[in-house]
C-alpha cells in the first residue's frame, strides 16, 4: 500500500477529520454504544492506531482525533478499558506519545493530560503511564525552545471531547478570558490529572522539579542560546520566555513541586 504521506490531500484529510469527529460524538451517545462496541471489538482500533502512530503523515490534529475516539469510548464505557488494554490499544497511544517529539500543536498539548486521565482509569493504566516518558515530555515542553510560539498561542479550536469540556471551561474562567495561553491551560489540566490520580503525583512532581532545575541552570549559564534567531537573539530571552511559560502553567503546580522536593530532599533528580 502507498504511504499516507503520498496519498493524503486536503480533501481526504477533511473526510477523515469528519469521520473521526462523528465517531467521537457517537461515543457519547447511549444509543450508539452497542454499535461502536462492535466496531471497537473488530478492526477500528487498528485503523485508528495507523493514524495516531503516524502523525507526520496524517497531521497532529488527525492523530489527536483518533486518540480521542478511543478515550471518549473508554470515558463513557469505563468497563471497556481492560478490553482495550488487552488489545494493545492504550499502549499504542502511549507509544505514539513517546516515540516521536510531541507535535507543536496547542490543541494536542492541551488535550494530552485529558487523554492520560482516561488511560489511568485503572491501576494497569496508571502503571503504564508511569513507565512511559509521556508526562516528562509534556512538562518538558513548557521550557523547550521548540514550543515557545505554541505556548504563546491563545486560540483553542472547539472540537467534541467530553473528557475536556468541563476542564476547558474552568480554565477559561480562571484565566478571565475566552481562551487562555497554552501553558496556563496545560497547567490546569495537569493539576486535574494529579487530583484525579494521586499515584501520578510523584511522576509529575519529579518532572516539574527537573524543569525548575533546568531553568536555574539556564539562568546561570549566559551562553545558553536555545531559541532560533527568528524568536530571540539571546540566551537570556530564551530563559525569560521559558520561565514565563513555566510560571503560566500555574503557581499551584510550582508550589506543589517545591513542597514535594522539600519533603523528599534525599531524592536526586537527574
mmCIF file of C-alpha atoms in Angstrom:
data_model
loop_
_atom_site.group_PDB
_atom_site.id
_atom_site.type_symbol
_atom_site.label_atom_id
_atom_site.label_comp_id
_atom_site.label_asym_id
_atom_site.label_seq_id
_atom_site.Cartn_x
_atom_site.Cartn_y
_atom_site.Cartn_z
ATOM 1 C CA UNK A 1 0.000 0.000 0.000
ATOM 2 C CA UNK A 2 1.071 3.581 -0.647
ATOM 3 C CA UNK A 3 2.182 5.607 2.332
ATOM 4 C CA UNK A 4 -0.326 8.054 3.785
ATOM 5 C CA UNK A 5 2.054 10.942 3.085
ATOM 6 C CA UNK A 6 1.890 10.106 -0.637
ATOM 7 C CA UNK A 7 -1.885 9.983 -0.983
ATOM 8 C CA UNK A 8 -3.321 12.218 1.777
ATOM 9 C CA UNK A 9 -4.500 15.518 0.337
ATOM 10 C CA UNK A 10 -6.691 18.235 1.851
ATOM 11 C CA UNK A 11 -9.895 16.648 0.607
ATOM 12 C CA UNK A 12 -9.077 13.240 2.075
ATOM 13 C CA UNK A 13 -7.803 14.811 5.291
ATOM 14 C CA UNK A 14 -11.090 16.688 5.602
ATOM 15 C CA UNK A 15 -13.040 13.470 5.083
ATOM 16 C CA UNK A 16 -11.000 11.607 7.727
ATOM 17 C CA UNK A 17 -11.485 14.511 10.139
ATOM 18 C CA UNK A 18 -15.259 14.415 9.629
ATOM 19 C CA UNK A 19 -15.396 10.648 10.184
ATOM 20 C CA UNK A 20 -13.290 10.858 13.357
ATOM 21 C CA UNK A 21 -15.407 13.731 14.688
ATOM 22 C CA UNK A 22 -18.533 11.658 14.064
ATOM 23 C CA UNK A 23 -17.063 8.669 15.907
ATOM 24 C CA UNK A 24 -16.096 10.897 18.851
ATOM 25 C CA UNK A 25 -19.656 12.180 19.101
ATOM 26 C CA UNK A 26 -21.212 8.733 18.722
ATOM 27 C CA UNK A 27 -19.081 7.529 21.638
ATOM 28 C CA UNK A 28 -21.020 9.981 23.811
ATOM 29 C CA UNK A 29 -24.440 8.755 22.676
ATOM 30 C CA UNK A 30 -26.004 5.928 24.678
ATOM 31 C CA UNK A 31 -27.982 4.781 21.634
ATOM 32 C CA UNK A 32 -24.764 4.020 19.740
ATOM 33 C CA UNK A 33 -22.828 2.234 22.485
ATOM 34 C CA UNK A 34 -23.516 -1.287 21.216
ATOM 35 C CA UNK A 35 -22.742 -0.423 17.593
ATOM 36 C CA UNK A 36 -19.499 1.298 18.492
ATOM 37 C CA UNK A 37 -18.541 -1.592 20.765
ATOM 38 C CA UNK A 38 -18.846 -3.988 17.827
ATOM 39 C CA UNK A 39 -16.587 -1.735 15.760
ATOM 40 C CA UNK A 40 -14.050 -1.444 18.587
ATOM 41 C CA UNK A 41 -14.078 -5.231 19.022
ATOM 42 C CA UNK A 42 -13.119 -5.605 15.364
ATOM 43 C CA UNK A 43 -10.693 -3.599 13.217
ATOM 44 C CA UNK A 44 -11.495 0.015 14.157
ATOM 45 C CA UNK A 45 -8.702 0.245 16.796
ATOM 46 C CA UNK A 46 -6.170 -0.955 14.205
ATOM 47 C CA UNK A 47 -7.308 1.749 11.796
ATOM 48 C CA UNK A 48 -7.163 4.421 14.500
ATOM 49 C CA UNK A 49 -3.682 3.268 15.550
ATOM 50 C CA UNK A 50 -2.448 3.643 11.975
ATOM 51 C CA UNK A 51 -3.464 7.308 12.186
ATOM 52 C CA UNK A 52 -2.090 8.242 15.613
ATOM 53 C CA UNK A 53 1.108 6.233 15.176
ATOM 54 C CA UNK A 54 1.862 8.230 12.008
ATOM 55 C CA UNK A 55 1.161 11.882 12.920
ATOM 56 C CA UNK A 56 3.597 13.193 10.320
ATOM 57 C CA UNK A 57 1.596 11.532 7.560
ATOM 58 C CA UNK A 58 -1.881 12.173 8.943
ATOM 59 C CA UNK A 59 -1.201 15.513 10.725
ATOM 60 C CA UNK A 60 -1.153 16.020 14.526
ATOM 61 C CA UNK A 61 -4.807 17.081 14.551
ATOM 62 C CA UNK A 62 -5.996 13.822 12.974
ATOM 63 C CA UNK A 63 -3.713 11.859 15.309
ATOM 64 C CA UNK A 64 -5.309 13.648 18.279
ATOM 65 C CA UNK A 65 -8.822 12.974 16.979
ATOM 66 C CA UNK A 66 -8.018 9.272 16.521
ATOM 67 C CA UNK A 67 -6.786 9.023 20.113
ATOM 68 C CA UNK A 68 -9.886 10.803 21.347
ATOM 69 C CA UNK A 69 -12.169 8.318 19.613
ATOM 70 C CA UNK A 70 -10.614 5.693 21.899
ATOM 71 C CA UNK A 71 -10.620 7.835 25.050
ATOM 72 C CA UNK A 72 -14.182 9.080 24.504
ATOM 73 C CA UNK A 73 -15.268 5.461 24.122
ATOM 74 C CA UNK A 74 -13.483 4.422 27.336
ATOM 75 C CA UNK A 75 -14.700 7.522 29.203
ATOM 76 C CA UNK A 76 -18.344 6.652 28.511
ATOM 77 C CA UNK A 77 -17.833 2.879 28.825
ATOM 78 C CA UNK A 78 -15.225 2.551 31.622
ATOM 79 C CA UNK A 79 -15.692 -1.203 31.851
ATOM 80 C CA UNK A 80 -14.160 -1.500 28.380
ATOM 81 C CA UNK A 81 -10.747 -0.169 29.397
ATOM 82 C CA UNK A 82 -9.408 -3.634 30.258
ATOM 83 C CA UNK A 83 -10.502 -4.938 26.863
ATOM 84 C CA UNK A 84 -8.790 -2.017 25.111
ATOM 85 C CA UNK A 85 -5.651 -2.696 27.157
ATOM 86 C CA UNK A 86 -5.732 -6.394 26.241
ATOM 87 C CA UNK A 87 -5.959 -5.432 22.560
ATOM 88 C CA UNK A 88 -2.913 -3.158 22.990
ATOM 89 C CA UNK A 89 -4.850 -0.034 22.006
ATOM 90 C CA UNK A 90 -3.951 2.020 25.083
ATOM 91 C CA UNK A 91 -0.292 1.009 24.874
ATOM 92 C CA UNK A 92 -0.288 2.115 21.232
ATOM 93 C CA UNK A 93 -1.466 5.574 22.317
ATOM 94 C CA UNK A 94 1.336 5.824 24.891
ATOM 95 C CA UNK A 95 3.801 4.623 22.267
ATOM 96 C CA UNK A 96 2.591 7.303 19.871
ATOM 97 C CA UNK A 97 3.088 9.947 22.569
ATOM 98 C CA UNK A 98 6.561 8.647 23.428
ATOM 99 C CA UNK A 99 8.116 7.559 20.134
ATOM 100 C CA UNK A 100 8.303 10.966 18.423
ATOM 101 C CA UNK A 101 8.676 14.560 19.660
ATOM 102 C CA UNK A 102 5.289 15.921 20.716
ATOM 103 C CA UNK A 103 3.635 17.945 17.942
ATOM 104 C CA UNK A 104 3.975 21.714 18.188
ATOM 105 C CA UNK A 105 0.209 21.998 18.410
ATOM 106 C CA UNK A 106 -1.780 23.893 21.038
ATOM 107 C CA UNK A 107 -4.737 21.519 20.809
ATOM 108 C CA UNK A 108 -2.506 18.461 21.111
ATOM 109 C CA UNK A 109 -0.586 19.698 24.161
ATOM 110 C CA UNK A 110 -3.694 20.931 25.967
ATOM 111 C CA UNK A 111 -5.663 17.708 25.469
ATOM 112 C CA UNK A 112 -2.818 15.326 26.375
ATOM 113 C CA UNK A 113 -3.491 15.399 30.150
ATOM 114 C CA UNK A 114 -7.137 14.550 29.494
ATOM 115 C CA UNK A 115 -6.122 11.603 27.324
ATOM 116 C CA UNK A 116 -3.871 10.394 30.152
ATOM 117 C CA UNK A 117 -6.687 10.953 32.645
ATOM 118 C CA UNK A 118 -8.832 8.417 30.794
ATOM 119 C CA UNK A 119 -5.996 5.936 30.252
ATOM 120 C CA UNK A 120 -5.390 5.976 34.032
ATOM 121 C CA UNK A 121 -8.880 4.751 34.970
ATOM 122 C CA UNK A 122 -7.427 1.530 36.394
ATOM 123 C CA UNK A 123 -4.156 0.598 38.104
ATOM 124 C CA UNK A 124 -2.853 -1.101 34.969
ATOM 125 C CA UNK A 125 -3.244 2.151 33.064
ATOM 126 C CA UNK A 126 -1.574 4.176 35.815
ATOM 127 C CA UNK A 127 1.412 1.819 35.820
ATOM 128 C CA UNK A 128 1.742 2.040 32.032
ATOM 129 C CA UNK A 129 1.777 5.844 32.180
ATOM 130 C CA UNK A 130 4.364 5.854 34.976
ATOM 131 C CA UNK A 131 6.602 3.517 32.983
ATOM 132 C CA UNK A 132 6.400 5.703 29.872
ATOM 133 C CA UNK A 133 8.092 9.052 29.258
ATOM 134 C CA UNK A 134 4.867 10.837 28.320
ATOM 135 C CA UNK A 135 4.496 13.071 31.383
ATOM 136 C CA UNK A 136 8.169 14.032 31.318
ATOM 137 C CA UNK A 137 7.836 15.031 27.663
ATOM 138 C CA UNK A 138 4.677 17.046 28.315
ATOM 139 C CA UNK A 139 6.097 19.001 31.258
ATOM 140 C CA UNK A 140 9.418 19.462 29.472
ATOM 141 C CA UNK A 141 7.665 21.195 26.568
ATOM 142 C CA UNK A 142 6.985 24.163 28.880
ATOM 143 C CA UNK A 143 10.602 25.341 28.639
ATOM 144 C CA UNK A 144 11.620 23.916 25.269
ATOM 145 C CA UNK A 145 12.574 26.455 22.609
ATOM 146 C CA UNK A 146 10.704 24.348 20.052
ATOM 147 C CA UNK A 147 7.379 25.100 21.761
ATOM 148 C CA UNK A 148 7.764 28.792 22.641
ATOM 149 C CA UNK A 149 5.492 30.054 19.870
ATOM 150 C CA UNK A 150 2.950 27.339 20.691
ATOM 151 C CA UNK A 151 2.894 28.331 24.365
ATOM 152 C CA UNK A 152 2.024 31.910 23.419
ATOM 153 C CA UNK A 153 -1.000 30.943 21.336
ATOM 154 C CA UNK A 154 -4.377 31.846 22.801
ATOM 155 C CA UNK A 155 -6.903 30.310 20.430
ATOM 156 C CA UNK A 156 -8.134 26.796 21.126
ATOM 157 C CA UNK A 157 -10.280 25.187 18.464
ATOM 158 C CA UNK A 158 -13.545 23.726 19.677
ATOM 159 C CA UNK A 159 -13.966 20.060 18.905
ATOM 160 C CA UNK A 160 -16.018 17.333 20.568
ATOM 161 C CA UNK A 161 -14.349 15.817 23.585
ATOM 162 C CA UNK A 162 -16.466 15.024 26.595
ATOM 163 C CA UNK A 163 -13.462 14.476 28.882
ATOM 164 C CA UNK A 164 -12.108 18.010 28.335
ATOM 165 C CA UNK A 165 -15.122 20.292 28.055
ATOM 166 C CA UNK A 166 -15.592 20.925 31.795
ATOM 167 C CA UNK A 167 -11.882 21.447 32.432
ATOM 168 C CA UNK A 168 -11.615 23.801 29.441
ATOM 169 C CA UNK A 169 -14.468 25.954 30.750
ATOM 170 C CA UNK A 170 -12.978 26.046 34.252
ATOM 171 C CA UNK A 171 -9.548 27.007 32.909
ATOM 172 C CA UNK A 172 -11.060 29.787 30.830
ATOM 173 C CA UNK A 173 -12.929 31.045 33.900
ATOM 174 C CA UNK A 174 -9.731 31.119 35.960
ATOM 175 C CA UNK A 175 -7.925 32.965 33.193
ATOM 176 C CA UNK A 176 -10.720 35.532 32.952
ATOM 177 C CA UNK A 177 -10.788 35.138 29.189
ATOM 178 C CA UNK A 178 -12.375 33.024 26.492
ATOM 179 C CA UNK A 179 -9.092 31.342 25.680
ATOM 180 C CA UNK A 180 -6.085 31.441 27.967
ATOM 181 C CA UNK A 181 -2.480 30.916 26.951
ATOM 182 C CA UNK A 182 -1.479 27.327 26.211
ATOM 183 C CA UNK A 183 0.841 26.976 29.209
ATOM 184 C CA UNK A 184 -1.829 28.189 31.627
ATOM 185 C CA UNK A 185 -4.448 25.730 30.386
ATOM 186 C CA UNK A 186 -1.888 22.926 30.314
ATOM 187 C CA UNK A 187 -1.081 23.635 33.960
ATOM 188 C CA UNK A 188 -4.737 23.476 34.930
ATOM 189 C CA UNK A 189 -5.182 20.211 33.010
ATOM 190 C CA UNK A 190 -2.154 18.623 34.701
ATOM 191 C CA UNK A 191 -3.476 19.697 38.116
ATOM 192 C CA UNK A 192 -6.758 17.964 37.285
ATOM 193 C CA UNK A 193 -4.804 14.857 36.267
ATOM 194 C CA UNK A 194 -2.931 14.509 39.562
ATOM 195 C CA UNK A 195 -6.043 15.427 41.531
ATOM 196 C CA UNK A 196 -7.879 12.519 39.904
ATOM 197 C CA UNK A 197 -4.961 10.064 40.052
ATOM 198 C CA UNK A 198 -2.764 10.610 43.087
ATOM 199 C CA UNK A 199 -0.387 7.819 42.042
ATOM 200 C CA UNK A 200 0.781 10.030 39.180
ATOM 201 C CA UNK A 201 1.840 12.824 41.553
ATOM 202 C CA UNK A 202 5.410 11.584 42.011
ATOM 203 C CA UNK A 203 5.982 11.372 38.250
ATOM 204 C CA UNK A 204 4.521 14.839 37.629
ATOM 205 C CA UNK A 205 6.413 16.420 40.536
ATOM 206 C CA UNK A 206 9.714 14.806 39.528
ATOM 207 C CA UNK A 207 9.233 16.199 36.002
ATOM 208 C CA UNK A 208 8.397 19.649 37.368
ATOM 209 C CA UNK A 209 11.441 19.648 39.642
ATOM 210 C CA UNK A 210 13.613 18.700 36.689
ATOM 211 C CA UNK A 211 12.135 21.592 34.688
ATOM 212 C CA UNK A 212 12.738 24.065 37.537
ATOM 213 C CA UNK A 213 16.330 22.882 37.956
ATOM 214 C CA UNK A 214 16.872 23.262 34.217
ATOM 215 C CA UNK A 215 15.510 26.808 34.380
ATOM 216 C CA UNK A 216 18.002 27.611 37.144
ATOM 217 C CA UNK A 217 20.870 26.242 35.038
ATOM 218 C CA UNK A 218 19.672 28.263 32.063
ATOM 219 C CA UNK A 219 19.613 31.408 34.186
ATOM 220 C CA UNK A 220 23.140 30.777 35.432
ATOM 221 C CA UNK A 221 24.563 29.917 32.017
ATOM 222 C CA UNK A 222 24.910 33.064 29.933
ATOM 223 C CA UNK A 223 25.924 31.018 26.908
ATOM 224 C CA UNK A 224 22.519 29.342 26.561
ATOM 225 C CA UNK A 225 21.159 30.107 23.099
ATOM 226 C CA UNK A 226 18.391 27.607 22.585
ATOM 227 C CA UNK A 227 15.955 29.866 20.711
ATOM 228 C CA UNK A 228 16.023 30.317 16.933
ATOM 229 C CA UNK A 229 17.069 33.803 15.857
ATOM 230 C CA UNK A 230 13.583 34.414 14.498
ATOM 231 C CA UNK A 231 12.246 34.162 18.065
ATOM 232 C CA UNK A 232 15.071 35.583 20.095
ATOM 233 C CA UNK A 233 18.581 36.873 19.702
ATOM 234 C CA UNK A 234 19.898 35.937 23.108
ATOM 235 C CA UNK A 235 20.013 33.150 25.629
ATOM 236 C CA UNK A 236 18.628 35.464 28.311
ATOM 237 C CA UNK A 237 15.476 35.982 26.253
ATOM 238 C CA UNK A 238 15.126 32.218 25.973
ATOM 239 C CA UNK A 239 15.401 31.942 29.748
ATOM 240 C CA UNK A 240 12.807 34.674 30.318
ATOM 241 C CA UNK A 241 10.377 33.196 27.786
ATOM 242 C CA UNK A 242 10.816 29.680 29.130
ATOM 243 C CA UNK A 243 10.390 30.905 32.691
ATOM 244 C CA UNK A 244 7.236 32.742 31.660
ATOM 245 C CA UNK A 245 5.791 29.546 30.162
ATOM 246 C CA UNK A 246 6.618 27.548 33.262
ATOM 247 C CA UNK A 247 5.105 30.199 35.530
ATOM 248 C CA UNK A 248 1.991 30.406 33.369
ATOM 249 C CA UNK A 249 1.491 26.687 33.831
ATOM 250 C CA UNK A 250 0.229 27.531 37.286
ATOM 251 C CA UNK A 251 1.695 28.696 40.580
ATOM 252 C CA UNK A 252 -0.174 25.846 42.224
ATOM 253 C CA UNK A 253 1.847 23.252 40.317
ATOM 254 C CA UNK A 254 5.115 25.019 41.065
ATOM 255 C CA UNK A 255 4.296 25.257 44.782
ATOM 256 C CA UNK A 256 3.282 21.590 44.924
ATOM 257 C CA UNK A 257 6.519 20.595 43.207
ATOM 258 C CA UNK A 258 8.578 22.699 45.605
ATOM 259 C CA UNK A 259 6.824 21.185 48.630
ATOM 260 C CA UNK A 260 7.365 17.718 47.196
ATOM 261 C CA UNK A 261 11.074 18.441 46.682
ATOM 262 C CA UNK A 262 11.476 19.582 50.289
ATOM 263 C CA UNK A 263 9.702 16.521 51.672
ATOM 264 C CA UNK A 264 11.844 14.203 49.564
ATOM 265 C CA UNK A 265 15.141 16.084 49.605
ATOM 266 C CA UNK A 266 17.074 12.820 49.534
ATOM 267 C CA UNK A 267 15.797 12.074 46.016
ATOM 268 C CA UNK A 268 18.160 13.351 43.344
ATOM 269 C CA UNK A 269 16.544 14.209 40.013
ATOM 270 C CA UNK A 270 18.899 13.582 37.129
#
